[in-house]
Coordinates of C-alpha atoms in Angstrom, one line a residue:
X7 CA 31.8 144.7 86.7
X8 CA 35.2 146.3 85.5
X9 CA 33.5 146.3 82.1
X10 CA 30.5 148.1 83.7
X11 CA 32.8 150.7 85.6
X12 CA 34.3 151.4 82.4
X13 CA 31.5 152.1 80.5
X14 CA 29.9 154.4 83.1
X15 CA 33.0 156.3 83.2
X16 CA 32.3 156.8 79.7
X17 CA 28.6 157.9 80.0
X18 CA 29.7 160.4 82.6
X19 CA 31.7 162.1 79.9
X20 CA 29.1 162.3 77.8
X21 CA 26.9 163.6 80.2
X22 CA 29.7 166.4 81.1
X23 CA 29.9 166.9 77.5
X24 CA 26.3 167.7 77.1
X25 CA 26.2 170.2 80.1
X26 CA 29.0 172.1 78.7
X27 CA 27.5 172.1 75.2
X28 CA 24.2 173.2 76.6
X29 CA 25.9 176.1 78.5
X30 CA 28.1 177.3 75.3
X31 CA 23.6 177.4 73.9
X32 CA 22.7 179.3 76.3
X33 CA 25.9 181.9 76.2
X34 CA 25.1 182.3 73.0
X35 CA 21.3 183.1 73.4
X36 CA 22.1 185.5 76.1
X37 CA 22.2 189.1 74.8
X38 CA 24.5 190.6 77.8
X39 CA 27.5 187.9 77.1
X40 CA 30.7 189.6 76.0
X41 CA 32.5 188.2 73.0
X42 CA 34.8 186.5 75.5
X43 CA 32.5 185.0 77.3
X44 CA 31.3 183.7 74.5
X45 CA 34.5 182.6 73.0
X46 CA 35.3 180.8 76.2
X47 CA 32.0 179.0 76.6
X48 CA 32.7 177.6 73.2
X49 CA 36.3 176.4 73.9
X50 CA 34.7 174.8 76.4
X51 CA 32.4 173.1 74.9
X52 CA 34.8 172.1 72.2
X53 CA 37.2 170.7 74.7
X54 CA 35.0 168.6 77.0
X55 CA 33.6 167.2 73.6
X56 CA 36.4 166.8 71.7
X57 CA 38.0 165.0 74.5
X58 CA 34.8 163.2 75.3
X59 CA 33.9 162.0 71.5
X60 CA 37.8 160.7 71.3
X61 CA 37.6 158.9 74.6
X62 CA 34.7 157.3 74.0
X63 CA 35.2 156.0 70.3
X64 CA 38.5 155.0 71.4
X65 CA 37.1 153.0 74.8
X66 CA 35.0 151.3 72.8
X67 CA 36.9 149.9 70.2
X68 CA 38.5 148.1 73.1
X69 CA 34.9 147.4 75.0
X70 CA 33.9 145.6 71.6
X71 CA 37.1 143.1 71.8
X72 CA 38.2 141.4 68.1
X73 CA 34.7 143.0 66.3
X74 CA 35.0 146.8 67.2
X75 CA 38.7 147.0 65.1
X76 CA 36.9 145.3 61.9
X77 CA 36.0 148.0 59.2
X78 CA 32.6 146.6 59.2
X79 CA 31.7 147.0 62.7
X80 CA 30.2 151.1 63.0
X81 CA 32.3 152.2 66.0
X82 CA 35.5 152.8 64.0
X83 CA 33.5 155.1 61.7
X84 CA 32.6 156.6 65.2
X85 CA 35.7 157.3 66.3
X86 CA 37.3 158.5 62.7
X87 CA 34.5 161.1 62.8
X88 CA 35.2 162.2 66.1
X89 CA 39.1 162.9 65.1
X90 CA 38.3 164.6 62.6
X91 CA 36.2 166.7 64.3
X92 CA 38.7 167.4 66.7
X93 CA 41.2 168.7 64.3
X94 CA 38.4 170.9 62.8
X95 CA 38.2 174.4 63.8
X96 CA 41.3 174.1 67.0
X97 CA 41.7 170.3 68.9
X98 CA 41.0 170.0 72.5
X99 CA 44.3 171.1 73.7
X100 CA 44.2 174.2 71.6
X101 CA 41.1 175.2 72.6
X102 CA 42.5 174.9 76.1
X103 CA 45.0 177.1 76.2
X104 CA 42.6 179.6 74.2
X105 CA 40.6 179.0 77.2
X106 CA 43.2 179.8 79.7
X107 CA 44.4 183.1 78.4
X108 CA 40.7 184.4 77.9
X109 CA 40.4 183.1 81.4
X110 CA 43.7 185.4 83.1
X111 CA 42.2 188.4 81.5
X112 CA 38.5 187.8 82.2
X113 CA 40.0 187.2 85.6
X114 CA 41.8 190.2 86.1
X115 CA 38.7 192.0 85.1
X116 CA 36.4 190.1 87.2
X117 CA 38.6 191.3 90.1
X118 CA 38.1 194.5 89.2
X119 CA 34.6 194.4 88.6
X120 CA 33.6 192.8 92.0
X121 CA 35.9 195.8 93.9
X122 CA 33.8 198.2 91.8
X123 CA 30.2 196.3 92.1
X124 CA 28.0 198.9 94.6
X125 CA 25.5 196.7 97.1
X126 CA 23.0 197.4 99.6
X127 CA 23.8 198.2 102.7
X128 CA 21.2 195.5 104.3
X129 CA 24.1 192.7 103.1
X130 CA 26.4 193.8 106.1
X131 CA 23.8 194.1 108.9
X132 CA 24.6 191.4 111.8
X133 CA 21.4 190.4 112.0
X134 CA 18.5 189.4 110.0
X135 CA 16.9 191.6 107.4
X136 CA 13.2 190.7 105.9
X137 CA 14.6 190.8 102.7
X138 CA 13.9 189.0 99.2
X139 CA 17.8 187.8 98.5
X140 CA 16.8 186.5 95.0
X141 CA 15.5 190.1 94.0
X142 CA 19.0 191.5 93.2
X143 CA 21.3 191.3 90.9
X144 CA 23.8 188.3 90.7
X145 CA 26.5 190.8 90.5
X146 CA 25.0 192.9 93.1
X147 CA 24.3 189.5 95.6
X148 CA 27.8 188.4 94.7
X149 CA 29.6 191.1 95.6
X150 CA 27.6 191.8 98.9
X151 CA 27.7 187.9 99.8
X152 CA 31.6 188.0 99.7
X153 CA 31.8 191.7 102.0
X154 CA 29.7 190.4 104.4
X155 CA 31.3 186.7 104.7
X156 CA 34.9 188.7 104.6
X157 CA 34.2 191.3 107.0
X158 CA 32.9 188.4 109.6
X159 CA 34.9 185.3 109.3
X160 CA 37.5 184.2 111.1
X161 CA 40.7 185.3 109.9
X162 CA 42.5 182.3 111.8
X163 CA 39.6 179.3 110.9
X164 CA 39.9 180.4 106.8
X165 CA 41.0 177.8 104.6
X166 CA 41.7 175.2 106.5
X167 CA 40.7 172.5 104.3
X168 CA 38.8 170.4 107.0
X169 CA 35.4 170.1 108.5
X170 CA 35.6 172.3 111.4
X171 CA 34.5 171.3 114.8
X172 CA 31.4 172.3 116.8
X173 CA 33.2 174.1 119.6
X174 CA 35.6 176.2 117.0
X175 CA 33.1 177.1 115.1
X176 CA 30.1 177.6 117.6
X177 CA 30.7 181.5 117.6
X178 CA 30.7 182.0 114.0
X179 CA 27.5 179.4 113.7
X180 CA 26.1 181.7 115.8
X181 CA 26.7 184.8 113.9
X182 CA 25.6 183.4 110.8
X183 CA 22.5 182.2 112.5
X184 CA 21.5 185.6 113.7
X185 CA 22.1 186.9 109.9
X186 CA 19.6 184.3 109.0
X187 CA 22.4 183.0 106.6
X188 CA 23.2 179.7 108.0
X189 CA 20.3 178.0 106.0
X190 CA 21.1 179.4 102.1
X191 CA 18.3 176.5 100.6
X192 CA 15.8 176.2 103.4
X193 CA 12.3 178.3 102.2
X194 CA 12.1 181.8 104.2
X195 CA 8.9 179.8 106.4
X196 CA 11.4 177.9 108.3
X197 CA 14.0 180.4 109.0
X198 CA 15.7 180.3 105.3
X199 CA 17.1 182.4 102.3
X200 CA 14.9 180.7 100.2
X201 CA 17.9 181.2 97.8
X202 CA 17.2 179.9 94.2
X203 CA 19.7 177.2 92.6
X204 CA 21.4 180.1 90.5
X205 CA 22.4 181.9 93.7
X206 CA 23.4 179.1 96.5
X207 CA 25.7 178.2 93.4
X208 CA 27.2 182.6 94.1
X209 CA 26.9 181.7 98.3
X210 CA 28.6 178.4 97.9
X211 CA 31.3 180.0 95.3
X212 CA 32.1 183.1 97.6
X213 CA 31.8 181.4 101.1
X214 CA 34.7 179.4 99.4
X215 CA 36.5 182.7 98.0
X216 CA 36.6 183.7 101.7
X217 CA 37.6 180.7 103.4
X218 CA 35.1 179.4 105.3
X219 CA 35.4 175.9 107.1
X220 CA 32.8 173.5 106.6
X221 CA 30.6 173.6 110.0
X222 CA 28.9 170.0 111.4
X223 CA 25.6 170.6 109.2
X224 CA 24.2 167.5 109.0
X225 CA 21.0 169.3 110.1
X226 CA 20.6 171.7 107.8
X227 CA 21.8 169.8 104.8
X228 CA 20.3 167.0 105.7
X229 CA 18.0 166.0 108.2
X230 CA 15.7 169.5 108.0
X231 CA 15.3 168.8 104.2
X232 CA 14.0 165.5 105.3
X233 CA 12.4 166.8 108.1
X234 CA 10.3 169.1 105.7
X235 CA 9.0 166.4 103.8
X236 CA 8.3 163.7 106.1
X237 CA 8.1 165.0 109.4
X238 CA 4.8 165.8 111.3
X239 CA 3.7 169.3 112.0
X240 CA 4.7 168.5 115.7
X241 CA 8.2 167.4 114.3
X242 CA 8.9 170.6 112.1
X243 CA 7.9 173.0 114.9
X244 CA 10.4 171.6 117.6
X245 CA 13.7 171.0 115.5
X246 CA 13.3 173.3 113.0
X247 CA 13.5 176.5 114.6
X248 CA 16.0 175.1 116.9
X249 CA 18.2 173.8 114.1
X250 CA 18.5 177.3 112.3
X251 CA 19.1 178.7 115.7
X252 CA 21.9 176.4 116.0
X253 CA 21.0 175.5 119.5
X254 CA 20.7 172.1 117.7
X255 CA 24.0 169.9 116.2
X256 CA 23.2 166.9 114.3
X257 CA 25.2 163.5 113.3
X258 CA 23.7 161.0 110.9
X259 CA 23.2 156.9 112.4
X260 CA 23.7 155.4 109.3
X261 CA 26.8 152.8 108.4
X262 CA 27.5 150.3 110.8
X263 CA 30.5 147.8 111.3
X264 CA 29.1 145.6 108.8
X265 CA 26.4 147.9 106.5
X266 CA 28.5 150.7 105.0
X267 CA 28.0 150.9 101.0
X268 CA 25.0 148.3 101.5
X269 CA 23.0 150.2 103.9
X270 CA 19.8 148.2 103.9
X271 CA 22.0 145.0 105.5
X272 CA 21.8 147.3 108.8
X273 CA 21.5 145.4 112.0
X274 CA 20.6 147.8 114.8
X275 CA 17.5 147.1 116.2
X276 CA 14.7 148.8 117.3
X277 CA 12.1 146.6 119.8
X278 CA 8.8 148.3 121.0
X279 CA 8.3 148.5 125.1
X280 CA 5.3 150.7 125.6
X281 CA 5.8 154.2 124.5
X282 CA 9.3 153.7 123.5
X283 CA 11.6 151.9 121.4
X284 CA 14.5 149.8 122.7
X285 CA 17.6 150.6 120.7
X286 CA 20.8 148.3 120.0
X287 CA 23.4 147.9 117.7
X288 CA 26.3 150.4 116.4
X289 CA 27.3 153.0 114.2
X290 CA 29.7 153.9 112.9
X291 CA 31.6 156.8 110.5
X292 CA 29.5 159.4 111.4
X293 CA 30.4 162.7 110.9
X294 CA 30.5 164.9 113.6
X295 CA 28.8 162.1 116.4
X296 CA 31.0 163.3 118.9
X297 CA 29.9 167.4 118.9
X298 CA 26.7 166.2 118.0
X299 CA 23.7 166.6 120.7
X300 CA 20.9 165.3 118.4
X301 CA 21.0 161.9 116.2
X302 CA 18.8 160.7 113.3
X303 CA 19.0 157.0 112.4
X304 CA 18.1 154.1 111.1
X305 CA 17.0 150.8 112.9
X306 CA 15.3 147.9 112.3
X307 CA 11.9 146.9 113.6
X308 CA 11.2 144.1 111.7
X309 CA 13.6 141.0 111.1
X310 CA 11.3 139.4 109.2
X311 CA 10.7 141.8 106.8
X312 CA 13.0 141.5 103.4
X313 CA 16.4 143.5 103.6
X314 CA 15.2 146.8 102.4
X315 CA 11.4 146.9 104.0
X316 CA 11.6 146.5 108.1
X317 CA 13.3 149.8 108.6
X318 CA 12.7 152.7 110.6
X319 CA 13.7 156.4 110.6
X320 CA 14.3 157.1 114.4
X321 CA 15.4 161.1 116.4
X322 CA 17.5 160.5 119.3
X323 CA 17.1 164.1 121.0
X324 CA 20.3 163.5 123.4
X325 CA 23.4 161.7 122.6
X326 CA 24.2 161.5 126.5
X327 CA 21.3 159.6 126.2
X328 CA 21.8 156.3 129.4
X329 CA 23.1 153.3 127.3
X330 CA 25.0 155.2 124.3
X331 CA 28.6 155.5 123.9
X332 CA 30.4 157.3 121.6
X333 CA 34.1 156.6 120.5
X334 CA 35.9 159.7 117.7
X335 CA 38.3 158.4 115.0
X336 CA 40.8 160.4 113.9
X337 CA 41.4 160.3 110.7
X338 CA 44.9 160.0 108.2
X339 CA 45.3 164.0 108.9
X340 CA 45.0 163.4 112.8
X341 CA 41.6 165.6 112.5
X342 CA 38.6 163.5 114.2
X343 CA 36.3 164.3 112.3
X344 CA 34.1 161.0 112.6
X345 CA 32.7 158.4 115.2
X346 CA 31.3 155.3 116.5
X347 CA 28.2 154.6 118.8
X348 CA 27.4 151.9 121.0
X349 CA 23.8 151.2 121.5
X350 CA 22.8 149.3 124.7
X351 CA 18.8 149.3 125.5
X352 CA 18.5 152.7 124.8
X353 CA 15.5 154.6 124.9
X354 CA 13.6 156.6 122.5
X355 CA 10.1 158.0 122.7
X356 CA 7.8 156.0 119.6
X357 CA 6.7 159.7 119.3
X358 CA 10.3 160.2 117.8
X359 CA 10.0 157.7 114.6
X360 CA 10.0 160.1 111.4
X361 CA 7.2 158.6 108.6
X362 CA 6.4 155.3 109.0
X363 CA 7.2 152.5 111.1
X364 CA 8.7 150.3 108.8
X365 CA 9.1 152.2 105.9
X366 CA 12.3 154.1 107.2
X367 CA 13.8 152.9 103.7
X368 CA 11.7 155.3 101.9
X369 CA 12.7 158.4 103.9
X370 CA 16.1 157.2 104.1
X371 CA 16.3 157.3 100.2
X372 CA 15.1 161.1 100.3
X373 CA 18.0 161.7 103.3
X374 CA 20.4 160.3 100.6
X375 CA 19.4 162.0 97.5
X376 CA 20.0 165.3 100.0
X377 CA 22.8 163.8 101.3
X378 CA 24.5 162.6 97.9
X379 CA 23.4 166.4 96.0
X380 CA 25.6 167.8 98.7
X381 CA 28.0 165.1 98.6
X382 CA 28.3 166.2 94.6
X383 CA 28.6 169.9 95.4
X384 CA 31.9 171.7 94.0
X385 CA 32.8 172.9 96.9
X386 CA 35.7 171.6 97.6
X387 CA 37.1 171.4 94.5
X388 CA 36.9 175.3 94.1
X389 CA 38.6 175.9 97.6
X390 CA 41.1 174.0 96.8
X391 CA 41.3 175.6 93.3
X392 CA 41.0 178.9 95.3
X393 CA 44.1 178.1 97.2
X394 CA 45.8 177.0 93.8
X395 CA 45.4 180.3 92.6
X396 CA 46.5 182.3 95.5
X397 CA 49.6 179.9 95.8
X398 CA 50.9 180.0 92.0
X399 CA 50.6 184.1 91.9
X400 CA 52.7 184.0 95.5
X401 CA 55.1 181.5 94.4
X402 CA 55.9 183.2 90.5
X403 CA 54.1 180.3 88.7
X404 CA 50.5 181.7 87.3
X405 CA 51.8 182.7 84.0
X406 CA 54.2 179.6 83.4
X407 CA 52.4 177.4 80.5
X408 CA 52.8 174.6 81.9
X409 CA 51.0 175.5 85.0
X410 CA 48.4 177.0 83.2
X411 CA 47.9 174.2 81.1
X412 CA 47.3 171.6 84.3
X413 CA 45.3 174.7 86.3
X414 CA 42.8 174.9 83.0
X415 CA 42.0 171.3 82.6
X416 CA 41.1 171.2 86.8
X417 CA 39.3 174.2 86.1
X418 CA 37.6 173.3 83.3
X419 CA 36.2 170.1 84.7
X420 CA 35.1 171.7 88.2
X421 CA 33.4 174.0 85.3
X422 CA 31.4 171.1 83.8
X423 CA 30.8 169.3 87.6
X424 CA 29.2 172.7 88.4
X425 CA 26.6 172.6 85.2
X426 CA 25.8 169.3 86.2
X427 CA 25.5 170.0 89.9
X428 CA 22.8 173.2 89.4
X429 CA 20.7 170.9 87.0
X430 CA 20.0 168.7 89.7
X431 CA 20.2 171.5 92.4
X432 CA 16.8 173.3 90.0
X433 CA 15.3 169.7 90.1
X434 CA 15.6 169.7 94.0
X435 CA 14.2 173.2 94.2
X436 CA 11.3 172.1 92.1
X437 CA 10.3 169.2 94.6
X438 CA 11.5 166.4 92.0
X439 CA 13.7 163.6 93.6
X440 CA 16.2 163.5 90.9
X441 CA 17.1 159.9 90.2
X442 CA 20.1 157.3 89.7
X443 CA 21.7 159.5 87.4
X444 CA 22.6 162.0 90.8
X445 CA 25.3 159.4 91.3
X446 CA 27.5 161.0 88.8
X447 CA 28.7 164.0 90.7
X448 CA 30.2 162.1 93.9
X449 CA 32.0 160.5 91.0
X450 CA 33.5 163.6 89.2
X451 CA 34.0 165.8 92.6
X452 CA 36.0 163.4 94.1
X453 CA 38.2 163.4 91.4
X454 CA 38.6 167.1 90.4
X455 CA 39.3 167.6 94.6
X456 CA 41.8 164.6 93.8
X457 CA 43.4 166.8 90.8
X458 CA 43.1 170.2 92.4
X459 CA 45.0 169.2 95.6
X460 CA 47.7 167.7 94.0
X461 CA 48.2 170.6 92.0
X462 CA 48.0 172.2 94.9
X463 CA 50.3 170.1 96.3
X464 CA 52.9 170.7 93.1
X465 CA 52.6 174.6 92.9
X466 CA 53.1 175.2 96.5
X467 CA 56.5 173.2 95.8
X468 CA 59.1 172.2 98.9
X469 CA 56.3 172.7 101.1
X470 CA 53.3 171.1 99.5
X471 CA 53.7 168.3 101.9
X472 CA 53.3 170.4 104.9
X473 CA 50.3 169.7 106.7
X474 CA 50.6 173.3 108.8
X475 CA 48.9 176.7 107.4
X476 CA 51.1 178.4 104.9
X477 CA 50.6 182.0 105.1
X478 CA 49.5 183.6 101.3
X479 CA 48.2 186.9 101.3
X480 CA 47.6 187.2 104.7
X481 CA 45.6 183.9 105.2
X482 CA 46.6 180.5 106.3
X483 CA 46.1 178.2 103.3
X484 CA 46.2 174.1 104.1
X485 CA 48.1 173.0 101.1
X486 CA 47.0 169.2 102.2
X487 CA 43.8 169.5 104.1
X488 CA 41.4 169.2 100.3
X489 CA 44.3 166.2 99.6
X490 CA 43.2 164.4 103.0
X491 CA 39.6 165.3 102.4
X492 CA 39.0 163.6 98.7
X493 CA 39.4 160.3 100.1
X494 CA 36.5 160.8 102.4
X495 CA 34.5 162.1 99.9
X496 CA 35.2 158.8 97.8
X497 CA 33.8 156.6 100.2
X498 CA 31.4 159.0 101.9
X499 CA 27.4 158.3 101.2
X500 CA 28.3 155.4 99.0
X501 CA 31.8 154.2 97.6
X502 CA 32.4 155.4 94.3
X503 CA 32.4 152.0 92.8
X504 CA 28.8 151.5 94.5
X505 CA 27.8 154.4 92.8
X506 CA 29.3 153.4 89.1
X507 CA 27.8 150.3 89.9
X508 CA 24.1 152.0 90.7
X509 CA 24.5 153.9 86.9
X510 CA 25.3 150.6 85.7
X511 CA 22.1 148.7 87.0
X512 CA 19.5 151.7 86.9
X513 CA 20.6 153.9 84.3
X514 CA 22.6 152.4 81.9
X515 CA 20.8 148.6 82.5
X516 CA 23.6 147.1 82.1
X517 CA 23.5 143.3 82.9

C-alpha cells in the first residue's frame, strides 16, 4: 500500500502538470491575453512540469528497486531527459520567481482594474432580479459579485476561518436567500443562478476576497443536487423551495462509530412497520447535526443483502424527532462544528425513502461525488491565501524574496488545484458523474490549505499562534482557523489515504 500511495502521489502530479500545460494552450490561443499573462501561464506550466517530470523520474528509480539504477533499464533515460529539460530555457525555480514578480505587478493592476470595472446596477439590489447572470462579462460579474457581497456581509463574521453556525449566520442566509444568491449551481427552475462552472469559480473566488464564513449547506451542496436527480416530483416540490428559502438546515447521516472511511459497513437499521420505517443505530461527525432541522441518511433494510446492496437513502424532516438524541463535539479549535445521533425506534414516513429501497448505495454514490467535488473546491486554500496577502503587506514582508518565493509555490499549486477543480466542475454541469479520478482534489486541497496556513501562520509572526481575530485592514483575520480546518478536510468524505487508495484500485489498477 505505501508503494501504491506513492505512486498515486505521483500520478497526481502529472495530472496537475497536464492542467497547467493545457491552460498555458489555451492562454496562448486566446487573442485578448496580455504578453504577461501569457508569460506567466508559461512559467507556470514550466514549473509544475519541470518539477513534475524530475519528481517522477526520480521516484521511480527508487519504485523500480536494484533494476531502475541499471543503464539498461528506460527510466534513467527518463529522468536524464527530464533534467535536461529543466535546465533548458529557465529551471523550475527560475521560472518561479519570474512568476512572482509578473504576479505583484499583474496584481497591482488587477486592483486597479476591478476599482475601475463599471457594473449594472441590478448586482446591488437586495432582492431577486430575473436576470441571466452568465450574460455578462467576467470582469463585469466579478466586479459586481464582490460590491454586492462587500456592501452586505458582516463586517464582524469575515474571515473567520471556520464553518459558521446556523444561528450567527441565519440573518445573512437570509439576505442572500432573498438575492436569490444562496444557490450559485442550482438551475434558475429551482430557485438558482444557474451559474456556469467559469463563473461559480469568480463567486467562489470573491465571496472568499470578502470574507464570508462557510454557512451549514449541506442542503444546497449536497442533498438538493441529489434531490434533483433522484427525488420524486413530490420530493423536489417540498424541500426544494424550502431549502433556497433557507427555512430548511440540513446535516448529512452518514459515518457511524464504526463505518467512517468504509461507509457501506454501516449498521443503522431501518425495519418496516406499516407506513413507516423504524430507525436505530448512530451517527456520527456530522456537520452541522446540531443547527440542523432536517436529516438525510443512510440505513440499512436488508441484512442479508451483501455490504454495499441493502441500503437505503432515508429524509428525517425533524431532528426533535421522539427517539433521537443529538450530542456536538467540539473540535481541536473549541468550535463545535460536528455531532453525534442516537437513534432509538424512530419514526419516519416510508413516503420519505429517496430512489429505491435498497439501492440507497447508488444515490449515496451521486451524494458523494457532490459531496467530494465540493470537498476539492479551493476554497479554502484561497482564504487563507487571501489572509496571507493582507498579513505580509501589513506586517512589511510582501516584497522580501524569501516570502515571495514560499507565497508563489502555495499560489501556484492552488493555481493548478483550480484547473483541475473547473474540469470536473464543466463535467458536473454537463450531467456526467465524473469518476475515481475526482479523488485527486480532496488530496491536493488539503495540502495547499496545509501550506497556506502555515505560511500564514509564519508571516503573521509572534502572533501566528493566536487563535483570536487579528485586525488587518479593518477586518478580523483568523491566522489559525484555515490551520485547524485542513485536518478536517483530510479526513472529511473519505481519509485521504482512502482516497489514494481508490486511484490506486480504480484508476491506476494497481494490484
Amino acid at each position: 500500500q505505501a508503494l501504491q500511495h506513492r505512486t498515486v502521489d505521483l500520478w497526481i502530479q502529472k495530472e496537475l502538470s497536464t492542467g497547467a500545460l493545457a491552460d498555458a494552450i489555451r492562454t496562448l490561443d486566446d487573442p485578448k491575453a496580455t504578453p504577461d499573462r501569457i508569460s506567466m501561464a508559461a512559467s507556470r506550466a514550466k514549473s509544475r512540469c519541470g518539477d513534475a517530470a524530475h519528481m517522477i523520474g526520480r521516484e521511480t528509480i527508487k519504485l523500480h528497486g536494484a533494476i531502475g539504477f541499471t543503464d539498461e533499464y528506460d527510466v534513467g533515460l527518463y529522468l536524464r531527459r527530464a533534467m535536461a529539460l529543466n535546465a533548458w530555457l529557465g529551471n523550475p525555480s527560475e521560472h518561479r520567481r519570474r512568476f512572482g514578480q509578473l504576479l505583484q505587478t499583474a496584481g497591482s493592476q488587477k486592483e486597479e482594474k476591478k476599482a475601475s470595472v463599471p457594473f449594472s446596477p441590478v448586482f446591488l439590489q437586495d432582492d431577486k432580479a430575473d436576470v441571466d447572470w452568465n450574460s455578462f462579462s467576467d470582469e463585469e460579474f466579478r466586479a459586481g459579485v464582490f460590491a454586492w457581497f462587500d456592501k452586505n456581509y458582516p463586517h464582524d463574521i469575515r474571515h473567520t476561518g471556520r464553518r459558521g453556525s446556523a444561528k450567527e449566520m441565519s440573518a445573512w442566509m437570509k439576505t442572500i436567500s432573498r438575492k436569490g444568491w444562496i444557490a450559485p449551481a442550482w438551475p434558475t427552475k429551482w430557485g438558482g443562478m444557474g451559474l456556469s462552472p467559469a463563473k461559480q469559480i469568480i463567486y467562489i473566488e470573491e465571496r472568499e476576497r470578502v470574507g464570508v464564513m462557510r454557512d451549514p449547506d449541506m442542503g444546497i451542496v449536497m442533498f438538493g443536487p441529489t434531490l434533483m436527480r433522484w427525488g420524486t416530483e413530490e420530493q423536489k416540490q417540498k424541500y426544494l423551495p424550502r431549502i433556497v428559502a433557507n427555512e430548511h438546515i440540513w446535516c448529512q447521516g452518514y459515518s457511524e462509530p464504526n463505518a467512517g472511511s468504509d461507509l457501506a459497513s454501516l449498521q443503522t437499521t431501518a425495519v418496516l412497520d406499516g407506513d413507516h420505517y423504524v430507525i436505530n443505530g448512530s451517527k456520527i461527525w456530522t456537520t452541522s447535526g446540531h443547527w440542523a432541522d432536517h436529516m438525510f441518511f443512510l440505513a440499512r433494510t436488508d441484512k442479508d443483502a451483501k455490504k454495499q446492496e441493502g441500503i437505503t437513502f432515508f429524509v428525517l424532516d425533524d431532528m426533535k424527532t421522539p427517539g433521537l438524541t443529538v450530542r456536538p463535539i467540539p473540535n481541536i479549535s473549541g468550535h463545535a462544528e460536528f455531532a453525534q445521533e442516537y437513534f432509538e425506534n424512530v419514526r419516519v414516513p416510508k413516503e420519505n425513502v429517496v430512489g429505491e429501497v435498497n439501492k440507497g448505495w447508488t444515490v449515496a454514490k451521486s451524494l458523494l461525488g457532490f459531496e467530494r467535488l465540493n470537498s476539492g473546491s479551493p476554497r479554502p486554500a484561497r482564504a487563507a491565501l487571501a489572509a496571507v496577502e493582507k498579513v505580509a503587506k501589513a506586517n512589511g514582508l510582501w516584497a522580501d524574496p524569501e516570502f515571495q518565493s514560499k507565497y508563489v509555490r502555495v499560489y501556484l499549486d492552488i493555481a493548478d488545484l483550480s484547473t483541475a477543480y473547473q474540469r470536473f466542475a464543466d463535467l458536473m454541469s454537463l450531467g456526467d458523474s465524473p469518476g475515481p479520478e475526482l479523488s485527486q482534489l480532496k488530496i491536493v486541497v488539503a495540502s495547499a490549505t496545509q501550506l497556506a496556513s502555515e505560511l500564514l501562520m509564519e508571516t503573521a509572526g509572534g502572533e501566528g499562534a493566536s487563535q483570536d481575530l487579528v485586525d488587518i485592514e479593518g477586518d478580523g483575520v483568523s491566522l489559525l482557523g484555515s490551520f485547524f480546518h485542513h485536518f478536517g478536510a483530510m479526513i472529511a468524505s473519505g481519509t485521504n489515504d482512502i482516497q489514494r487508495n481508490i486511484i490506486a484500485k480504480r484508476v491506476l489498477n494497481l494490484p
